Short mmCIF file of C-alpha atoms in Angstrom, two decimals:
data_model
loop_
_atom_site.label_atom_id
_atom_site.label_comp_id
_atom_site.label_asym_id
_atom_site.label_seq_id
_atom_site.Cartn_x
_atom_site.Cartn_y
_atom_site.Cartn_z
CA MET A 1 0.29 -0.41 -0.24
CA LYS A 2 0.91 3.59 -0.03
CA LYS A 3 2.95 5.05 2.05
CA ILE A 4 0.61 7.67 4.18
CA ARG A 5 1.80 11.09 3.95
CA VAL A 6 0.82 13.63 6.93
CA LEU A 7 1.95 17.56 6.95
CA GLN A 8 2.16 18.33 10.99
CA ILE A 9 0.98 21.67 11.92
CA GLY A 10 0.65 22.96 15.92
CA LEU A 11 4.71 22.21 16.94
CA HIS A 12 5.83 25.21 18.73
CA THR A 13 9.97 26.43 18.97
CA ASN A 14 9.81 24.91 23.09
CA ARG A 15 9.48 21.14 23.57
CA GLY A 16 6.25 21.32 24.90
CA GLY A 17 3.76 18.30 25.51
CA ILE A 18 2.53 18.52 21.66
CA GLU A 19 6.02 18.71 20.71
CA THR A 20 6.69 15.28 22.93
CA VAL A 21 4.23 13.62 21.51
CA VAL A 22 4.47 14.16 17.79
CA HIS A 23 7.88 13.14 18.00
CA SER A 24 7.19 9.49 19.77
CA TRP A 25 4.81 8.72 17.11
CA TRP A 26 7.48 9.83 14.52
CA GLN A 27 9.54 7.53 16.41
CA HIS A 28 7.91 4.60 16.73
CA MET A 29 5.49 4.56 13.79
CA PRO A 30 7.24 1.97 11.16
CA GLN A 31 8.22 4.85 8.31
CA GLU A 32 7.75 2.09 5.20
CA GLU A 33 4.11 3.02 6.20
CA VAL A 34 4.04 6.55 7.05
CA ALA A 35 5.58 10.07 6.35
CA PHE A 36 5.50 13.45 7.96
CA ASP A 37 6.56 16.40 6.73
CA PHE A 38 6.27 19.86 9.56
CA LEU A 39 5.51 23.17 9.44
CA ASN A 40 7.42 25.53 10.67
CA VAL A 41 6.64 29.50 11.30
CA TRP A 42 8.65 30.99 13.48
CA ASP A 43 12.44 32.39 13.35
CA ALA A 44 13.93 29.46 15.04
CA PRO A 45 13.60 25.83 14.49
CA ILE A 46 10.91 24.35 15.72
CA ALA A 47 11.40 21.33 18.62
CA PHE A 48 13.59 17.69 17.62
CA GLN A 49 13.75 19.78 13.89
CA ASP A 50 17.16 18.41 14.02
CA GLU A 51 16.31 14.92 14.80
CA PHE A 52 13.21 14.71 11.99
CA GLU A 53 15.90 16.12 9.56
CA ALA A 54 18.58 14.09 10.09
CA LYS A 55 16.09 10.94 9.17
CA GLY A 56 14.84 12.85 6.15
CA ALA A 57 11.57 14.87 7.39
CA LYS A 58 11.33 18.12 5.66
CA ILE A 59 10.72 21.24 7.56
CA LEU A 60 8.61 23.72 5.48
CA HIS A 61 8.65 27.48 5.78
CA LYS A 62 5.59 29.76 5.92
CA CYS A 63 5.78 33.66 7.15
CA LEU A 64 3.38 34.20 10.51
CA ARG A 65 0.39 35.10 9.72
CA LYS A 66 0.37 38.41 12.08
CA ASN A 67 2.82 39.76 9.79
CA ASN A 68 1.46 39.13 6.15
CA PRO A 69 -2.34 37.43 6.49
CA GLY A 70 -2.87 37.43 2.50
CA LYS A 71 0.86 36.38 2.11
CA SER A 72 1.14 33.39 4.90
CA TYR A 73 -2.49 32.04 2.84
CA GLU A 74 -0.63 31.77 0.08
CA GLU A 75 2.01 30.29 1.22
CA LEU A 76 0.34 27.94 2.98
CA LYS A 77 -1.77 26.79 0.10
CA ARG A 78 1.13 26.02 -2.20
CA ILE A 79 2.81 24.02 0.93
CA ILE A 80 -0.70 21.65 1.13
CA VAL A 81 -1.61 21.30 -2.45
CA GLU A 82 2.43 20.25 -4.00
CA GLY A 83 2.27 18.61 -1.13
CA ASN A 84 0.17 15.66 -1.87
CA TYR A 85 -1.01 14.85 1.53
CA ASP A 86 -3.33 12.27 3.01
CA PHE A 87 -3.60 14.63 6.30
CA VAL A 88 -2.84 17.39 6.99
CA HIS A 89 -3.11 17.28 10.77
CA CYS A 90 -3.39 20.23 12.72
CA HIS A 91 -2.85 20.49 16.71
CA SER A 92 -4.45 22.87 18.24
CA MET A 93 -5.15 25.13 21.42
CA SER A 94 -8.45 26.59 19.75
CA LEU A 95 -9.98 27.09 16.32
CA SER A 96 -8.39 29.86 15.55
CA GLU A 97 -6.58 29.35 12.94
CA PRO A 98 -8.81 28.31 10.22
CA GLU A 99 -6.71 28.33 7.34
CA PRO A 100 -5.40 24.51 7.25
CA VAL A 101 -8.90 23.16 7.08
CA GLU A 102 -10.32 25.41 4.55
CA ILE A 103 -7.39 25.19 2.04
CA ALA A 104 -7.16 21.12 2.44
CA ASP A 105 -10.97 20.56 2.31
CA ALA A 106 -11.48 23.18 -0.27
CA PHE A 107 -7.93 23.27 -3.04
CA SER A 108 -6.29 19.51 -2.03
CA ASN A 109 -7.32 15.99 -2.02
CA ALA A 110 -5.97 15.98 1.88
CA ARG A 111 -8.08 14.65 4.51
CA ALA A 112 -7.35 18.19 7.97
CA ILE A 113 -7.52 17.18 11.48
CA LEU A 114 -8.13 18.97 14.11
CA HIS A 115 -6.74 17.58 17.11
CA SER A 116 -7.52 19.69 20.54
CA HIS A 117 -4.83 19.90 22.95
CA THR A 118 -6.50 22.09 25.84
CA ALA A 119 -9.14 21.85 28.05
CA ALA A 120 -9.43 25.86 27.73
CA THR A 121 -12.66 27.35 27.98
CA LYS A 122 -13.78 31.13 27.23
CA ASP A 123 -12.89 32.20 30.99
CA LYS A 124 -9.57 30.65 30.49
CA MET A 125 -8.35 31.97 27.30
CA GLY A 126 -8.77 35.74 27.47
CA LEU A 127 -10.97 38.22 25.57
CA ARG A 128 -8.93 38.39 22.05
CA ARG A 129 -8.03 34.33 21.74
CA TYR A 130 -11.86 33.27 22.00
CA LEU A 131 -13.52 35.71 20.03
CA LEU A 132 -10.93 34.87 17.11
CA HIS A 133 -12.12 30.80 18.40
CA LEU A 134 -15.74 31.85 17.08
CA TYR A 135 -15.10 32.74 14.78
CA GLY A 136 -12.84 30.13 13.57
CA LYS A 137 -15.61 27.67 14.76
CA LYS A 138 -17.99 29.86 12.40
CA LYS A 139 -16.01 29.51 9.34
CA LEU A 140 -15.39 26.47 9.99
CA GLU A 141 -18.94 25.56 9.63
CA LYS A 142 -18.88 25.80 5.52
CA TYR A 143 -15.54 22.85 5.83
CA GLN A 144 -15.21 19.18 6.18
CA TYR A 145 -12.45 17.83 8.76
CA LEU A 146 -11.80 15.08 11.45
CA LYS A 147 -11.68 15.43 15.23
CA ILE A 148 -9.30 14.47 17.19
CA ALA A 149 -8.98 15.51 21.29
CA CYS A 150 -6.24 14.13 23.90
CA GLY A 151 -9.55 12.90 26.22
CA THR A 152 -12.77 14.32 27.06
CA GLU A 153 -12.60 17.54 28.46
CA ALA A 154 -10.15 18.72 26.06
CA GLY A 155 -12.72 17.94 22.99
CA GLN A 156 -16.11 18.71 24.49
CA ALA A 157 -14.15 22.16 25.26
CA MET A 158 -12.73 22.50 21.16
CA PHE A 159 -15.82 21.09 19.52
CA GLY A 160 -18.90 21.85 21.60
CA SER A 161 -19.64 17.76 21.61
CA ASP A 162 -19.00 14.55 22.10
CA ASP A 163 -18.62 14.11 17.85
CA PHE A 164 -14.48 13.66 18.42
CA THR A 165 -11.96 10.28 18.71
CA ILE A 166 -10.00 9.89 21.54
CA ILE A 167 -5.84 9.93 21.14
CA GLU A 168 -4.28 9.43 24.22
CA ASN A 169 -0.90 11.10 24.94
CA GLY A 170 1.67 8.40 25.64
CA VAL A 171 4.87 8.26 27.02
CA ASP A 172 7.36 5.99 26.25
CA ARG A 173 7.29 3.23 29.63
CA ASN A 174 10.84 2.25 29.01
CA GLN A 175 12.11 4.89 29.32
CA PHE A 176 10.03 6.68 32.44
CA ARG A 177 10.32 4.34 35.39
CA TYR A 178 11.97 5.08 38.80
CA SER A 179 15.44 4.40 38.51
CA THR A 180 17.43 4.97 42.03
CA GLU A 181 20.30 5.55 39.38
CA TYR A 182 19.11 8.13 38.05
CA ARG A 183 18.08 10.14 41.32
CA PHE A 184 21.56 9.47 42.59
CA GLU A 185 23.21 11.35 39.50
CA ILE A 186 20.95 14.24 39.42
CA ARG A 187 20.90 14.57 43.03
CA LYS A 188 24.63 15.07 42.62
CA LYS A 189 24.57 17.26 40.39
CA TYR A 190 22.53 19.68 41.89
CA ASP A 191 24.07 18.70 45.14
CA ILE A 192 20.59 17.50 47.15
CA SER A 193 21.28 15.36 49.36
CA GLU A 194 18.37 11.99 50.30
CA GLU A 195 17.42 13.93 53.37
CA GLU A 196 16.02 17.15 51.42
CA PHE A 197 12.38 17.13 50.05
CA VAL A 198 12.38 17.60 46.24
CA ILE A 199 9.35 19.00 44.70
CA GLY A 200 9.37 19.13 40.56
CA HIS A 201 7.74 21.09 37.97
CA VAL A 202 7.93 21.04 34.62
CA GLY A 203 6.46 24.23 32.42
CA ARG A 204 7.20 27.06 30.05
CA PRO A 205 6.85 30.39 31.18
CA GLY A 206 3.79 32.21 31.59
CA LYS A 207 -0.23 32.42 33.51
CA VAL A 208 -1.12 28.86 32.85
CA LYS A 209 1.22 26.95 34.49
CA ASN A 210 0.39 29.76 37.66
CA TYR A 211 3.87 30.21 39.06
CA PRO A 212 2.70 32.74 41.68
CA PHE A 213 0.53 29.42 44.07
CA LEU A 214 3.73 27.39 43.52
CA MET A 215 6.29 29.56 44.31
CA LYS A 216 3.88 30.68 47.63
CA VAL A 217 2.98 26.70 48.10
CA PHE A 218 6.36 25.99 47.93
CA SER A 219 7.74 29.09 50.60
CA GLU A 220 5.01 27.88 53.42
CA PHE A 221 6.14 24.08 52.97
CA ARG A 222 9.95 25.18 53.22
CA LYS A 223 8.79 26.41 57.08
CA LEU A 224 7.74 22.92 57.96
CA CYS A 225 11.02 20.50 55.84
CA ASP A 226 14.19 20.98 54.54
CA ALA A 227 12.91 21.11 50.70
CA ARG A 228 13.88 22.33 47.22
CA LEU A 229 12.13 23.32 43.91
CA ILE A 230 13.35 21.62 40.85
CA LEU A 231 11.58 24.03 37.23
CA ILE A 232 12.05 22.10 33.99
CA GLY A 233 11.82 24.23 31.69
CA ASP A 234 12.71 27.27 29.55
CA VAL A 235 11.54 29.73 32.77
CA GLU A 236 14.88 31.06 34.44
CA ASN A 237 14.67 34.24 32.45
CA ASP A 238 10.73 34.95 33.30
CA ARG A 239 11.03 38.34 35.19
CA ALA A 240 7.49 37.50 37.14
CA VAL A 241 8.91 33.80 38.50
CA GLN A 242 12.21 36.19 39.18
CA ARG A 243 10.47 38.12 40.83
CA LEU A 244 8.07 35.62 42.90
CA ILE A 245 11.21 33.98 44.48
CA ASP A 246 12.64 37.35 45.31
CA SER A 247 9.59 37.75 47.49
CA TYR A 248 9.27 34.76 48.96
CA LYS A 249 12.75 34.92 49.51
CA VAL A 250 13.92 30.78 47.85
CA ARG A 251 16.23 31.77 45.99
CA ASP A 252 18.98 29.00 47.17
CA TYR A 253 16.57 26.51 47.38
CA VAL A 254 15.30 27.30 43.84
CA ILE A 255 16.96 25.04 40.65
CA PHE A 256 16.43 26.25 37.29
CA THR A 257 17.80 23.22 34.47
CA GLY A 258 16.25 25.20 31.73
CA LYS A 259 15.30 22.79 28.32
CA VAL A 260 16.52 19.46 28.71
CA ARG A 261 16.70 16.04 26.94
CA ASP A 262 17.10 14.05 29.40
CA VAL A 263 13.76 15.06 31.82
CA TYR A 264 12.81 11.19 32.35
CA LYS A 265 16.10 11.37 34.89
CA TYR A 266 14.63 14.51 36.58
CA TYR A 267 11.63 12.70 37.39
CA SER A 268 13.52 9.70 39.34
CA ALA A 269 15.48 12.68 41.60
CA MET A 270 11.63 14.55 42.61
CA ASP A 271 9.48 13.56 46.04
CA VAL A 272 6.50 14.66 44.73
CA PHE A 273 5.44 16.51 41.10
CA LEU A 274 2.99 19.71 41.46
CA PHE A 275 1.46 20.97 38.91
CA PRO A 276 -1.10 23.56 39.96
CA SER A 277 -2.35 25.17 36.41
CA LEU A 278 -5.06 27.65 35.59
CA TYR A 279 -5.88 24.56 32.89
CA GLU A 280 -4.78 22.22 31.01
CA GLY A 281 -5.75 19.13 28.52
CA LEU A 282 -4.34 15.88 29.49
CA SER A 283 -0.65 16.95 30.22
CA VAL A 284 2.11 15.16 29.00
CA SER A 285 4.51 16.00 31.24
CA LEU A 286 2.19 14.57 34.28
CA ILE A 287 1.89 11.50 32.16
CA GLU A 288 5.37 11.08 32.57
CA ALA A 289 5.65 11.93 36.10
CA GLN A 290 3.33 9.25 36.97
CA SER A 291 5.41 7.07 34.38
CA THR A 292 7.87 6.93 37.19
CA GLY A 293 5.59 6.27 40.01
CA LEU A 294 5.79 10.34 41.14
CA PRO A 295 3.12 11.32 43.88
CA CYS A 296 1.48 14.61 41.52
CA ILE A 297 -0.47 17.53 42.46
CA VAL A 298 -2.55 18.76 40.59
CA SER A 299 -5.23 21.26 40.02
CA ARG A 300 -8.61 20.60 39.65
CA ASN A 301 -9.06 22.48 36.53
CA VAL A 302 -6.56 20.05 34.86
CA ASP A 303 -8.88 17.47 32.95
CA ARG A 304 -9.46 14.59 35.09
CA GLU A 305 -8.79 12.43 32.43
CA SER A 306 -4.68 12.92 33.43
CA ALA A 307 -4.97 10.42 36.75
CA VAL A 308 -3.67 7.58 34.99
CA SER A 309 -2.29 6.50 37.91
CA ASP A 310 -3.14 5.71 41.99
CA ALA A 311 -0.84 8.23 42.79
CA VAL A 312 -2.43 11.25 41.36
CA ALA A 313 -4.18 14.01 44.55
CA PHE A 314 -6.29 17.59 42.92
CA ILE A 315 -6.76 19.80 44.60
CA ASP A 316 -8.63 23.57 44.83
CA ILE A 317 -5.61 26.14 43.70
CA ASP A 318 -7.17 28.81 45.75
CA LYS A 319 -6.99 27.29 48.80
CA MET A 320 -3.56 26.63 49.94
CA GLU A 321 -3.81 24.56 52.86
CA ASP A 322 -5.26 21.86 50.46
CA ALA A 323 -1.61 21.73 48.20
CA LEU A 324 0.26 21.74 52.08
CA LYS A 325 -1.96 18.66 53.12
CA GLU A 326 -1.12 16.75 50.04
CA LEU A 327 2.65 17.53 50.06
CA GLY A 328 2.78 16.85 54.13
CA LYS A 329 1.12 13.40 53.13
CA CYS A 330 3.79 12.80 50.24
CA TYR A 331 6.84 13.52 52.83
CA GLY A 332 5.68 11.22 55.30
CA ASN A 333 5.35 8.05 52.00
CA ARG A 334 8.17 9.15 50.27
CA ASN A 335 9.72 5.36 51.00
CA VAL A 336 6.73 3.70 48.42
CA ASP A 337 8.24 1.46 45.84
CA ARG A 338 7.39 3.77 43.17
CA ASN A 339 7.85 1.06 40.54
CA LYS A 340 4.64 -1.05 41.88
CA VAL A 341 2.21 2.58 41.20
CA SER A 342 -0.18 1.29 39.11
CA PHE A 343 -0.13 3.07 35.93
CA ASP A 344 -2.77 3.17 32.69
CA GLU A 345 -1.17 0.97 29.76
CA ALA A 346 -3.38 3.10 26.75
CA TYR A 347 -0.80 6.14 27.80
CA ASP A 348 2.06 4.31 26.51
CA ILE A 349 3.50 5.03 23.25
CA LYS A 350 3.68 1.83 21.67
CA GLN A 351 0.05 2.07 21.89
CA SER A 352 -0.68 5.38 21.47
CA SER A 353 1.27 5.25 18.23
CA ILE A 354 -0.45 2.22 16.98
CA LYS A 355 -4.03 3.50 18.11
CA MET A 356 -2.63 6.62 15.98
CA LEU A 357 -1.85 4.77 12.99
CA GLU A 358 -4.81 3.02 12.49
CA TYR A 359 -6.52 6.18 12.62
CA TYR A 360 -4.82 7.30 9.77
CA LYS A 361 -5.59 3.81 7.92
CA SER A 362 -9.26 3.75 8.33
CA MET A 363 -10.12 7.56 7.58
CA ARG A 364 -7.62 7.34 4.07
CA LYS A 365 -8.91 8.63 1.49
#
């Protein structure tokens, strides 16, 4: 059978959840059956671009829509029409950019896929983004496209119905497992003693990750025990985060790792994962943390389907005492064998990749 060709749209320059999942599919799907190309609309390489190019994937470019809408549209149209794709797979946080669907349906033989990755709603999007979302939703009524979501809440928030297919955000279970060797390696690297209790977090800059709550809770918990905070991601240069650290006088106890390729090692070094997002779909980093058996304290605003193990506690982020109470429980139970924590194997990347590939096969024209 002819190889399935897919144009992946929506990857950012940072290695976030969407980027990690698409990269994992690309690694695990048989290359003789499916080929991915990637659209880069940024002034810097998209996440994993060096790996994609090294193995023959095409990285295609167009200008940003906000800089020149007309030129952006024509460049995108040329890419989709000339690419002769089976699918134009759009990874989206809203329906604010309907152009790929419009072009794929009206001018090519490709089937467009809108893939929802977040449970953002009107009160969380911001007015401008929400208005663009409504505009896109109205415009898309004229076109045919397929609907995928990482979970039920993300799908319902994006599409307003249950008419979508769920493809789980899988992680590599062979890689994301608790390791005493990794724990020792990372703790030694940052001069963390085994007696110190380590709170971990993974996220990019921005208000969604709720750093004010994170820092406040950490500063209060430090009054109760010897604790450190590891922040993984490109947040060290975030001025708001730096002001919070100084305000709570915790600079000596916060570790910035920056962007790391071996994030799987860091989960083993942590004692608990604190994830107080204002809203979130099925977070890949949260799935990764659970895969390593790490206890997770999570905002109730995060998609409940993110609890894929029996080590997740949901909290009200308006009540700091809830977080402190759960942290206390984790502190008291930190000698639990993490390799015995249950995990939903549907979130193994091998299962997710198979499901995504079978979807491509079944929906191909």
